[in-house]
Short mmCIF file of C-alpha atoms and ligand atoms in Angstrom, two decimals:
data_model
loop_
_atom_site.label_atom_id
_atom_site.label_comp_id
_atom_site.label_asym_id
_atom_site.label_seq_id
_atom_site.Cartn_x
_atom_site.Cartn_y
_atom_site.Cartn_z
CA MET A 1 -17.26 104.70 129.82
CA THR A 2 -18.44 108.12 128.63
CA ILE A 3 -22.10 108.32 129.46
CA LYS A 4 -23.92 111.10 127.64
CA GLU A 5 -27.53 112.18 127.56
CA VAL A 6 -29.41 112.85 124.36
CA LEU A 7 -32.05 115.55 124.83
CA VAL A 8 -34.73 116.87 122.56
CA PRO A 9 -33.18 119.83 120.78
CA ASP A 10 -34.80 123.15 120.01
CA ILE A 11 -37.77 122.14 117.89
CA GLY A 12 -39.07 125.59 117.25
CA ASN A 13 -42.25 126.69 118.93
CA PHE A 14 -43.51 123.20 119.53
CA ASP A 15 -44.27 121.98 123.02
CA SER A 16 -45.54 118.62 124.25
CA VAL A 17 -44.96 116.83 121.00
CA ASP A 18 -45.95 113.19 120.48
CA VAL A 19 -43.30 110.52 120.17
CA ILE A 20 -44.59 108.51 117.24
CA GLU A 21 -41.71 106.16 116.57
CA VAL A 22 -38.74 104.96 118.63
CA LEU A 23 -36.16 103.78 116.15
CA VAL A 24 -33.51 102.36 118.53
CA ASN A 25 -33.32 99.78 121.32
CA VAL A 26 -31.00 99.26 124.28
CA GLY A 27 -27.73 97.79 123.03
CA ASP A 28 -27.99 99.31 119.54
CA VAL A 29 -24.84 100.92 118.24
CA VAL A 30 -25.69 104.21 116.58
CA SER A 31 -23.63 106.54 114.47
CA LYS A 32 -23.79 110.30 114.46
CA ASP A 33 -26.89 111.50 112.57
CA ASP A 34 -28.74 108.18 112.81
CA SER A 35 -32.43 108.81 113.43
CA LEU A 36 -33.32 108.01 117.03
CA VAL A 37 -36.98 108.95 117.46
CA ALA A 38 -39.69 110.51 115.33
CA LEU A 39 -41.86 113.26 116.77
CA GLU A 40 -45.03 114.71 115.46
CA SER A 41 -46.99 117.78 116.40
CA ASP A 42 -50.20 119.03 114.82
CA LYS A 43 -48.18 120.93 112.28
CA ALA A 44 -44.92 119.05 111.71
CA SER A 45 -43.17 115.74 111.91
CA MET A 46 -39.47 115.44 112.55
CA HIS A 47 -36.72 112.96 113.26
CA ILE A 48 -34.22 113.47 116.07
CA PRO A 49 -30.77 112.42 114.90
CA ALA A 50 -27.96 111.11 117.11
CA PRO A 51 -25.63 113.98 117.98
CA PHE A 52 -22.77 111.48 118.34
CA GLY A 53 -22.08 107.79 117.95
CA GLY A 54 -22.24 105.26 120.77
CA THR A 55 -24.11 102.38 122.32
CA VAL A 56 -27.64 102.93 123.56
CA LYS A 57 -27.73 102.21 127.29
CA GLU A 58 -31.21 103.38 128.12
CA VAL A 59 -34.24 104.48 126.12
CA LYS A 60 -36.11 107.10 128.10
CA VAL A 61 -39.13 107.57 125.86
CA LYS A 62 -41.75 105.35 124.33
CA VAL A 63 -44.36 105.79 121.60
CA GLY A 64 -47.17 108.01 122.85
CA ASP A 65 -45.00 110.02 125.27
CA LYS A 66 -45.05 113.76 124.94
CA VAL A 67 -41.73 115.58 124.84
CA SER A 68 -40.54 119.16 124.59
CA GLU A 69 -37.19 120.84 124.10
CA GLY A 70 -34.78 119.45 126.72
CA SER A 71 -36.67 116.19 127.37
CA LEU A 72 -34.34 113.25 127.90
CA ILE A 73 -34.53 110.71 125.09
CA LEU A 74 -31.60 108.34 125.52
CA ILE A 75 -28.55 107.53 127.62
CA VAL A 76 -25.67 106.63 125.35
CA ASP A 77 -22.21 105.28 126.08
CA ALA A 78 -20.12 107.32 123.68
CA SER A 79 -16.75 105.88 124.73
CA GLU A 80 -16.63 102.64 122.76
CA THR A 81 -17.81 103.89 119.41
CA GLU A 82 -16.24 106.63 117.49
CA ALA A 83 -18.24 105.81 114.43
CA PRO A 84 -17.73 108.41 111.77
CA ALA A 85 -20.68 110.54 110.88
CA LYS A 86 -22.62 109.23 107.89
CA PRO A 87 -22.58 111.38 104.81
CA ALA A 88 -25.67 113.49 104.54
CA GLU A 89 -28.51 111.72 102.73
CA ALA A 90 -28.70 112.92 99.19
CA GLU A 91 -32.44 113.31 99.17
CA LYS A 92 -32.95 114.83 102.57
CA PRO A 93 -35.58 117.55 102.29
CA VAL A 94 -34.35 121.06 102.80
CA ALA A 95 -35.15 122.07 106.37
CA PRO A 96 -35.11 125.49 107.93
CA PRO A 97 -31.89 125.76 109.92
CA ALA A 98 -32.48 124.68 113.53
CA PRO A 99 -31.20 126.98 116.25
CA ALA A 100 -28.14 125.71 118.12
CA THR A 101 -28.82 123.80 121.34
CA PRO A 102 -25.61 123.89 123.35
CA ALA A 103 -27.05 122.09 126.35
CA ALA A 104 -27.60 118.77 124.65
CA ASP A 105 -25.63 119.21 121.44
CA VAL A 106 -28.62 117.90 119.50
CA LYS A 107 -30.11 119.33 116.33
CA VAL A 108 -33.49 118.92 114.71
CA ASP A 109 -33.03 116.74 111.69
CA ILE A 110 -35.97 117.15 109.37
CA PRO A 111 -38.66 119.49 110.51
CA GLU A 112 -41.23 118.74 107.84
CA PRO A 113 -44.33 120.88 107.98
CA THR A 114 -47.40 118.80 107.28
CA ARG A 115 -48.32 120.75 104.25
CA PRO A 116 -49.88 119.12 101.22
CA ALA A 117 -47.37 117.53 98.91
CA PRO A 118 -46.74 119.50 95.74
CA GLU A 119 -49.46 118.92 93.17
CA PRO A 120 -48.45 115.77 91.32
CA PRO A 121 -48.42 115.84 87.56
CA LYS A 122 -51.73 114.67 86.16
CA VAL A 123 -51.16 111.31 84.57
CA ILE A 124 -53.22 110.49 81.51
CA GLN A 125 -52.73 106.82 81.92
CA PRO A 126 -52.71 104.66 78.85
CA ALA A 127 -53.88 101.11 79.42
CA SER A 128 -50.43 99.94 78.53
CA THR A 129 -48.31 101.94 81.00
CA PRO A 130 -45.35 99.68 81.57
CA ASN A 131 -44.71 99.41 85.29
CA PRO A 132 -43.12 96.49 87.04
CA ILE A 133 -45.16 96.87 90.22
CA GLY A 134 -48.52 97.75 88.81
CA ALA A 135 -49.81 100.98 87.41
CA SER A 136 -51.57 102.00 90.61
CA ALA A 137 -48.29 102.19 92.46
CA ILE A 138 -46.91 105.00 90.38
CA VAL A 139 -49.95 107.10 89.81
CA ALA A 140 -49.65 109.91 92.29
CA SER A 141 -53.06 110.42 93.82
CA GLY A 142 -52.36 113.77 95.38
CA LYS A 143 -53.62 112.60 98.81
CA LEU A 144 -51.43 113.57 101.75
CA ALA A 145 -49.82 110.55 103.38
CA HIS A 146 -49.08 110.32 107.08
CA ALA A 147 -45.49 109.08 107.18
CA SER A 148 -42.07 109.99 108.50
CA PRO A 149 -39.43 111.53 106.23
CA SER A 150 -37.44 108.31 106.14
CA VAL A 151 -40.50 106.33 105.07
CA ARG A 152 -41.28 108.97 102.44
CA LYS A 153 -37.74 108.63 101.13
CA PHE A 154 -38.02 104.85 101.12
CA ALA A 155 -41.30 105.06 99.21
CA ARG A 156 -39.83 107.53 96.72
CA GLU A 157 -36.94 105.18 96.02
CA LEU A 158 -39.42 102.43 95.15
CA GLY A 159 -41.73 104.71 93.18
CA VAL A 160 -44.63 104.07 95.56
CA ASP A 161 -47.41 106.61 95.97
CA LEU A 162 -47.86 106.70 99.74
CA ALA A 163 -51.46 107.80 99.41
CA LEU A 164 -52.23 104.27 98.24
CA VAL A 165 -50.57 102.63 101.25
CA GLN A 166 -52.57 101.69 104.33
CA GLY A 167 -50.69 102.72 107.50
CA SER A 168 -50.55 100.33 110.43
CA GLY A 169 -48.86 102.72 112.86
CA ARG A 170 -50.43 104.98 115.41
CA LYS A 171 -53.10 107.24 113.92
CA ASN A 172 -52.70 105.15 110.73
CA ARG A 173 -49.15 106.34 110.28
CA ILE A 174 -47.42 104.57 107.40
CA LEU A 175 -44.39 102.57 108.50
CA GLN A 176 -41.59 101.18 106.37
CA SER A 177 -43.08 97.71 106.81
CA ASP A 178 -46.36 99.01 105.31
CA VAL A 179 -44.54 100.18 102.20
CA GLN A 180 -42.77 96.84 101.92
CA ALA A 181 -46.07 94.98 102.29
CA PHE A 182 -47.66 97.22 99.64
CA VAL A 183 -44.90 96.51 97.12
CA LYS A 184 -45.05 92.78 97.86
CA ASN A 185 -48.80 92.83 97.30
CA GLU A 186 -48.49 94.76 94.03
CA LEU A 187 -45.89 92.33 92.73
CA ALA A 188 -48.19 89.42 93.51
CA LYS A 189 -51.03 90.89 91.41
CA PRO A 190 -51.68 89.64 87.87
CA ARG A 191 -49.67 91.74 85.52
CA SER A 192 -51.98 91.74 82.52
CA GLU A 193 -52.39 95.48 82.54
CA SER A 194 -49.01 96.55 83.81
CA MET A 195 -47.19 94.28 81.40
CA ALA A 196 -49.30 95.28 78.42
CA GLY A 197 -46.60 97.51 77.07
CA PHE A 198 -43.69 95.14 77.51
CA GLY A 199 -44.23 93.18 74.35
CA SER A 200 -44.46 96.23 72.16
CA PRO A 201 -41.71 96.70 69.66
CA SER A 202 -39.15 99.01 71.11
CA LEU A 203 -36.53 98.56 68.42
CA GLN A 204 -35.88 101.75 66.55
CA MET A 205 -35.76 101.72 62.79
CA PRO A 206 -32.25 102.30 61.52
CA VAL A 207 -31.76 105.84 60.22
CA ILE A 208 -30.85 105.53 56.56
CA ASP A 209 -29.85 108.27 54.16
CA PHE A 210 -31.80 107.11 51.10
CA SER A 211 -30.29 109.85 48.94
CA GLN A 212 -27.14 107.74 48.75
CA TYR A 213 -29.13 105.35 46.54
CA GLY A 214 -30.88 107.88 44.30
CA LYS A 215 -32.96 111.06 44.09
CA ILE A 216 -35.52 111.52 46.89
CA GLU A 217 -38.14 114.03 48.02
CA ASN A 218 -39.42 114.54 51.58
CA LYS A 219 -43.20 114.94 51.81
CA PRO A 220 -44.73 115.74 55.22
CA LEU A 221 -47.50 113.41 56.42
CA SER A 222 -50.94 115.01 56.75
CA ARG A 223 -52.27 115.62 60.24
CA ILE A 224 -54.88 112.89 59.74
CA LYS A 225 -52.23 110.41 58.62
CA LYS A 226 -50.07 111.15 61.65
CA LEU A 227 -53.01 110.75 64.04
CA SER A 228 -54.45 107.67 62.41
CA GLY A 229 -50.96 106.15 62.06
CA ALA A 230 -50.36 106.38 65.80
CA ASN A 231 -53.80 104.91 66.56
CA LEU A 232 -53.42 102.10 64.03
CA HIS A 233 -50.04 101.18 65.46
CA ARG A 234 -51.38 101.18 69.02
CA ASN A 235 -54.38 99.05 68.01
CA TRP A 236 -52.26 96.60 66.07
CA VAL A 237 -49.85 96.16 68.97
CA THR A 238 -52.46 96.09 71.73
CA ALA A 239 -55.16 93.80 70.35
CA PRO A 240 -54.14 90.29 69.24
CA HIS A 241 -55.75 90.23 65.80
CA VAL A 242 -57.20 87.22 64.04
CA THR A 243 -58.82 87.62 60.62
CA GLN A 244 -61.61 85.27 59.57
CA PHE A 245 -62.26 85.14 55.82
CA ASP A 246 -65.57 84.17 54.27
CA GLU A 247 -67.68 84.71 51.16
CA ALA A 248 -71.31 85.73 50.80
CA ASP A 249 -73.50 85.08 47.80
CA ILE A 250 -75.01 88.52 47.12
CA THR A 251 -76.58 87.74 43.74
CA ASP A 252 -80.15 88.29 44.93
CA LEU A 253 -79.19 91.21 47.10
CA GLU A 254 -77.48 92.95 44.20
CA ASP A 255 -80.57 92.40 42.01
CA PHE A 256 -82.73 93.90 44.71
CA ARG A 257 -80.35 96.85 45.19
CA LYS A 258 -80.43 97.63 41.50
CA SER A 259 -84.22 97.39 41.46
CA MET A 260 -84.34 99.94 44.28
CA GLN A 261 -81.80 102.27 42.72
CA SER A 262 -84.20 104.47 40.71
CA GLU A 263 -86.49 104.92 43.70
CA ALA A 264 -83.51 105.81 45.86
CA GLU A 265 -82.28 108.31 43.29
CA LYS A 266 -85.69 109.99 43.30
CA ARG A 267 -85.09 110.58 46.97
CA GLY A 268 -81.61 111.90 46.23
CA VAL A 269 -79.85 108.88 47.69
CA LYS A 270 -77.20 106.60 46.19
CA LEU A 271 -78.02 103.11 47.39
CA THR A 272 -74.77 101.16 47.57
CA LEU A 273 -74.01 97.74 49.00
CA LEU A 274 -72.58 99.33 52.12
CA ALA A 275 -76.02 100.32 53.41
CA PHE A 276 -77.13 96.67 53.26
CA LEU A 277 -73.88 95.56 54.90
CA MET A 278 -74.64 97.92 57.79
CA LYS A 279 -78.03 96.30 58.26
CA ALA A 280 -76.51 92.81 58.15
CA VAL A 281 -73.80 93.79 60.63
CA VAL A 282 -76.30 95.14 63.16
CA ASN A 283 -78.27 91.93 62.86
CA ALA A 284 -75.11 89.92 63.56
CA LEU A 285 -74.16 92.21 66.48
CA ARG A 286 -77.56 91.49 68.03
CA ALA A 287 -77.02 87.76 67.60
CA TYR A 288 -73.44 87.94 68.99
CA PRO A 289 -73.38 90.71 71.60
CA ASN A 290 -69.70 90.15 72.48
CA PHE A 291 -68.89 91.81 69.16
CA ASN A 292 -70.78 94.92 70.28
CA ALA A 293 -68.52 95.41 73.28
CA SER A 294 -65.28 96.88 74.62
CA LEU A 295 -62.84 95.58 77.19
CA SER A 296 -62.94 97.50 80.47
CA PRO A 297 -59.75 99.44 81.33
CA THR A 298 -58.78 96.75 83.85
CA GLY A 299 -59.14 94.10 81.17
CA GLU A 300 -61.32 92.09 83.53
CA GLU A 301 -64.78 92.97 82.23
CA LEU A 302 -66.58 93.25 78.94
CA ILE A 303 -68.66 96.39 78.48
CA LEU A 304 -71.65 95.31 76.41
CA LYS A 305 -73.32 98.10 74.43
CA GLN A 306 -77.03 98.28 73.88
CA TYR A 307 -76.81 100.80 71.09
CA TYR A 308 -75.71 100.17 67.50
CA HIS A 309 -73.52 102.93 66.11
CA VAL A 310 -71.53 101.67 63.13
CA GLY A 311 -68.47 103.41 61.71
CA PHE A 312 -67.19 103.13 58.16
CA ALA A 313 -63.66 103.75 56.93
CA CYS A 314 -63.68 106.61 54.46
CA ASP A 315 -60.84 107.34 52.10
CA THR A 316 -60.15 111.09 51.82
CA PRO A 317 -57.33 113.00 50.10
CA ASP A 318 -55.89 113.70 53.58
CA GLY A 319 -56.08 110.10 54.75
CA LEU A 320 -58.42 107.70 56.44
CA VAL A 321 -61.28 108.88 58.66
CA VAL A 322 -64.08 106.88 60.29
CA PRO A 323 -67.46 108.64 60.44
CA VAL A 324 -70.05 106.92 62.61
CA ILE A 325 -73.71 106.31 61.70
CA ARG A 326 -75.77 106.36 64.86
CA ASP A 327 -78.58 103.95 65.80
CA VAL A 328 -78.31 101.91 62.63
CA ASN A 329 -80.79 99.43 64.13
CA GLN A 330 -83.50 102.11 63.99
CA LYS A 331 -82.93 103.04 60.33
CA ASP A 332 -83.97 101.49 57.04
CA VAL A 333 -81.48 101.00 54.19
CA LEU A 334 -82.44 104.25 52.48
CA GLU A 335 -81.89 106.23 55.67
CA ILE A 336 -78.56 104.49 56.19
CA ALA A 337 -77.58 105.19 52.57
CA ARG A 338 -78.47 108.86 53.03
CA ASP A 339 -76.30 109.07 56.16
CA LEU A 340 -73.49 107.31 54.33
CA GLY A 341 -73.59 109.77 51.46
CA GLU A 342 -73.76 112.82 53.72
CA LEU A 343 -71.02 111.72 56.10
CA SER A 344 -68.61 110.60 53.38
CA ALA A 345 -69.16 113.91 51.52
CA LYS A 346 -68.47 115.80 54.73
CA ALA A 347 -65.36 113.70 55.33
CA ARG A 348 -63.95 114.51 51.90
CA GLU A 349 -64.73 118.20 52.35
CA ARG A 350 -63.04 118.12 55.78
CA LYS A 351 -66.29 119.19 57.42
CA LEU A 352 -66.77 116.25 59.78
CA LYS A 353 -67.34 117.21 63.40
CA VAL A 354 -65.46 115.34 66.12
CA GLU A 355 -68.71 113.93 67.53
CA GLU A 356 -69.51 112.49 64.10
CA MET A 357 -66.47 110.25 64.46
CA GLN A 358 -67.13 109.16 68.04
CA GLY A 359 -69.14 106.45 69.79
CA GLY A 360 -68.78 103.68 67.22
CA CYS A 361 -69.40 100.06 68.25
CA PHE A 362 -68.09 98.32 65.14
CA THR A 363 -66.46 99.45 61.91
CA ILE A 364 -66.83 98.41 58.27
CA SER A 365 -63.97 99.01 55.90
CA SER A 366 -65.15 98.58 52.33
CA LEU A 367 -62.60 98.48 49.54
CA GLY A 368 -65.15 96.91 47.22
CA GLY A 369 -65.42 100.02 45.07
CA ILE A 370 -61.67 99.90 44.48
CA GLY A 371 -60.69 96.22 44.20
CA GLY A 372 -58.90 93.33 45.89
CA THR A 373 -59.94 89.88 47.00
CA ALA A 374 -59.24 89.99 50.76
CA PHE A 375 -57.31 91.99 53.36
CA THR A 376 -56.75 92.12 57.12
CA PRO A 377 -58.35 95.29 58.51
CA ILE A 378 -56.98 96.69 61.78
CA ILE A 379 -59.49 96.84 64.62
CA ASN A 380 -60.65 100.33 65.53
CA CYS A 381 -59.99 99.89 69.28
CA PRO A 382 -61.61 99.98 71.79
CA GLU A 383 -64.04 98.23 69.45
CA VAL A 384 -63.33 94.52 69.29
CA ALA A 385 -63.96 93.71 65.64
CA ILE A 386 -63.98 95.20 62.15
CA LEU A 387 -65.41 93.90 58.90
CA GLY A 388 -63.35 94.26 55.74
CA VAL A 389 -65.22 94.00 52.43
CA SER A 390 -63.49 93.41 49.11
CA ARG A 391 -64.70 93.56 45.53
CA SER A 392 -67.48 91.19 44.57
CA SER A 393 -67.05 89.04 41.50
CA VAL A 394 -69.00 86.41 39.60
CA LYS A 395 -67.86 82.89 40.47
CA PRO A 396 -69.11 79.42 39.54
CA VAL A 397 -70.96 77.92 42.50
CA TYR A 398 -71.99 74.26 42.50
CA ASN A 399 -75.72 73.72 42.78
CA SER A 400 -76.35 70.33 44.36
CA GLN A 401 -79.99 70.23 43.12
CA THR A 402 -79.30 70.84 39.44
CA LYS A 403 -75.81 69.29 39.72
CA GLN A 404 -74.49 72.26 37.76
CA PHE A 405 -72.30 75.24 38.38
CA ASP A 406 -74.23 78.50 38.50
CA PRO A 407 -72.72 81.95 38.03
CA ARG A 408 -73.16 83.75 41.36
CA LEU A 409 -72.01 87.15 42.60
CA ILE A 410 -69.69 86.47 45.53
CA LEU A 411 -68.63 89.07 48.07
CA PRO A 412 -65.37 88.47 50.00
CA LEU A 413 -65.56 89.24 53.74
CA SER A 414 -62.59 89.68 56.10
CA LEU A 415 -63.48 89.93 59.77
CA SER A 416 -60.64 90.94 62.12
CA TYR A 417 -61.39 90.46 65.82
CA ASP A 418 -59.64 90.92 69.14
CA HIS A 419 -58.76 87.42 70.27
CA ARG A 420 -58.75 88.54 73.92
CA VAL A 421 -62.51 88.94 73.63
CA ILE A 422 -63.63 86.71 70.77
CA ASP A 423 -62.81 83.08 70.16
CA GLY A 424 -62.16 81.66 66.73
CA ALA A 425 -65.44 79.71 66.81
CA ASP A 426 -67.45 82.89 67.41
CA GLY A 427 -65.48 84.67 64.69
CA ALA A 428 -66.55 81.98 62.22
CA ARG A 429 -70.14 82.04 63.55
CA PHE A 430 -70.30 85.80 63.06
CA THR A 431 -69.20 85.65 59.41
CA SER A 432 -71.51 82.68 58.77
CA HIS A 433 -74.38 84.75 60.17
CA LEU A 434 -73.42 87.66 57.92
CA ARG A 435 -73.22 85.34 54.93
CA MET A 436 -76.70 84.01 55.68
CA MET A 437 -78.15 87.52 56.06
CA LEU A 438 -76.55 88.84 52.89
CA SER A 439 -77.54 85.86 50.76
CA ASP A 440 -81.22 86.17 51.69
CA VAL A 441 -82.39 89.73 51.26
CA ARG A 442 -85.76 88.93 52.91
CA ARG A 443 -84.04 88.18 56.23
CA LEU A 444 -82.03 91.35 55.91
CA LEU A 445 -85.05 93.55 55.59
CA LEU A 446 -86.93 91.95 58.48
N1 CAO B 501 -67.87 95.01 45.10
C1 CAO B 501 -68.03 95.55 43.88
N2 CAO B 501 -68.39 96.83 43.67
C2 CAO B 501 -68.61 97.59 44.76
C3 CAO B 501 -68.48 97.11 46.03
C4 CAO B 501 -68.09 95.75 46.20
N3 CAO B 501 -67.93 95.19 47.39
N4 CAO B 501 -68.74 98.09 46.90
C5 CAO B 501 -69.02 99.17 46.18
N5 CAO B 501 -68.95 98.87 44.90
C6 CAO B 501 -69.20 99.75 43.79
C7 CAO B 501 -70.41 100.61 44.04
O1 CAO B 501 -71.59 99.95 43.69
C8 CAO B 501 -70.12 101.78 43.14
O2 CAO B 501 -70.40 101.43 41.82
P1 CAO B 501 -71.20 102.44 40.85
O3 CAO B 501 -70.48 103.73 40.92
O4 CAO B 501 -71.16 101.77 39.52
O5 CAO B 501 -72.58 102.51 41.41
C9 CAO B 501 -68.63 101.92 43.25
O6 CAO B 501 -68.14 100.67 43.70
C10 CAO B 501 -68.15 102.98 44.23
O7 CAO B 501 -68.82 102.87 45.43
P2 CAO B 501 -68.60 104.01 46.53
O8 CAO B 501 -67.23 103.93 47.02
O9 CAO B 501 -69.04 105.30 45.97
O10 CAO B 501 -69.65 103.68 47.66
P3 CAO B 501 -69.55 102.67 48.85
O11 CAO B 501 -70.81 102.87 49.60
O12 CAO B 501 -69.27 101.32 48.41
O13 CAO B 501 -68.32 103.18 49.73
C11 CAO B 501 -66.99 104.56 51.11
C12 CAO B 501 -68.33 104.37 50.42
C13 CAO B 501 -66.98 105.87 51.82
C14 CAO B 501 -66.75 103.42 52.10
C15 CAO B 501 -65.90 104.48 50.06
O14 CAO B 501 -66.05 105.54 49.14
C16 CAO B 501 -64.50 104.51 50.60
O15 CAO B 501 -63.98 105.54 50.99
N6 CAO B 501 -63.87 103.34 50.61
C17 CAO B 501 -62.49 103.21 51.07
C18 CAO B 501 -62.45 102.70 52.49
C19 CAO B 501 -61.03 102.45 52.89
O16 CAO B 501 -60.12 103.17 52.55
N7 CAO B 501 -60.81 101.37 53.65
C20 CAO B 501 -59.51 100.95 54.00
C21 CAO B 501 -59.32 101.11 55.45
S1 CAO B 501 -57.88 100.33 55.98
O17 CAO B 501 -56.74 101.27 55.37
#
């Protein structure tokens, strides 16, 4: 039997340092460089590695003891085990070289000054960050965690931000078991948010040289097209869309609009159907507040808005923009029409300010001036619904009183909604409400 003592090596200028973890027990077989105890002073924490392999015969320290250079830690029988030294850990932090300690042949392993961790990169976290153990686990908080180097390494391997882990050790020190419990807990959480990105299409389009089939020309996308393209794609992938189609009889409304036209022109305003649609939409939003809402970032709450800012898709030579008319509920149709004219002119002249495109609750996309019978508009997230309007046309509508078909002006409506927030029944109720408002101009102007 070769009995050897393991002493605390030169640990710099530290004296009376706390033993915060004892990592071995009597009877354990240790290899050279295995961590034996963890020490912590006010300024640093460090592990004491085994200077040689052997079997632990006695443990001379316990958690809470204070030790200094030369303090006896263990008695080890070094005769039976000639375990080879483990290769150095790849991720061991770089430590200042410890002075030699001939007396006990022990070196300081990882003197780690308790300095703040390097500033983590700021994460602008999209709601759909894919992360198998929950987004919170990988977002570095920048808080300093109280943990030993080995626990830090363990946490790094799992991608866990230690600042989010509650320590159960002395002085709230984070132990390996705390990290394991944290990961287990994260895995048990509902994955709605963390999995949001997993269903997104990740397949790349094949790269094709179209010139092999004929003459081509490359035309760069405008800045607006690139921006709106990315947003449209995100919205399409994130929100499960359903489109409800309906038709509104706008015969009387159109008569009224035309009768108002000359008066509007005197005021320098072009009174189009869109102004009336805005009024009808706000009325429907009041009746169905879930449409005037956004999902909270956690996906667990609905943020109901008590203001009524309505955006409208505007076709410009550079691409699609969505100016927002504020407080539509407080404006009459002529005021709305004036705003519409001014904002769409600004949009086409590229003079829209950023704030004039922000804060919308709901969007209307009207292709009525161009044509088409129906389409599926893409929701302008984080709004939860959008109304598409196609070209009105005269259709025969059966009149049950006269038992005849009457020619009526019918407006096609296409309401896309986020099915996470709105059920099909409410989608149909919303368009029915719109239809009712638009077919009776008196209600609309109330
Ligand atoms: N049915 C029939 N005619 C309609 C109509 C409808 N639903 N809506 C508008 N019109 C008529 C108007 O009355 C007007 O006729 P007159 O010139 O004879 O008076 C004409 O179409 C043009 O209207 P407009 O476009 O000037 O005015 P608007 O208020 O209807 O629309 C705006 C304004 C900014 C929404 C529109 O110009 C526009 O840009 N539309 C495109 C929106 C778009 O691209 N959406 C797609 C988004 S998804 O990619």
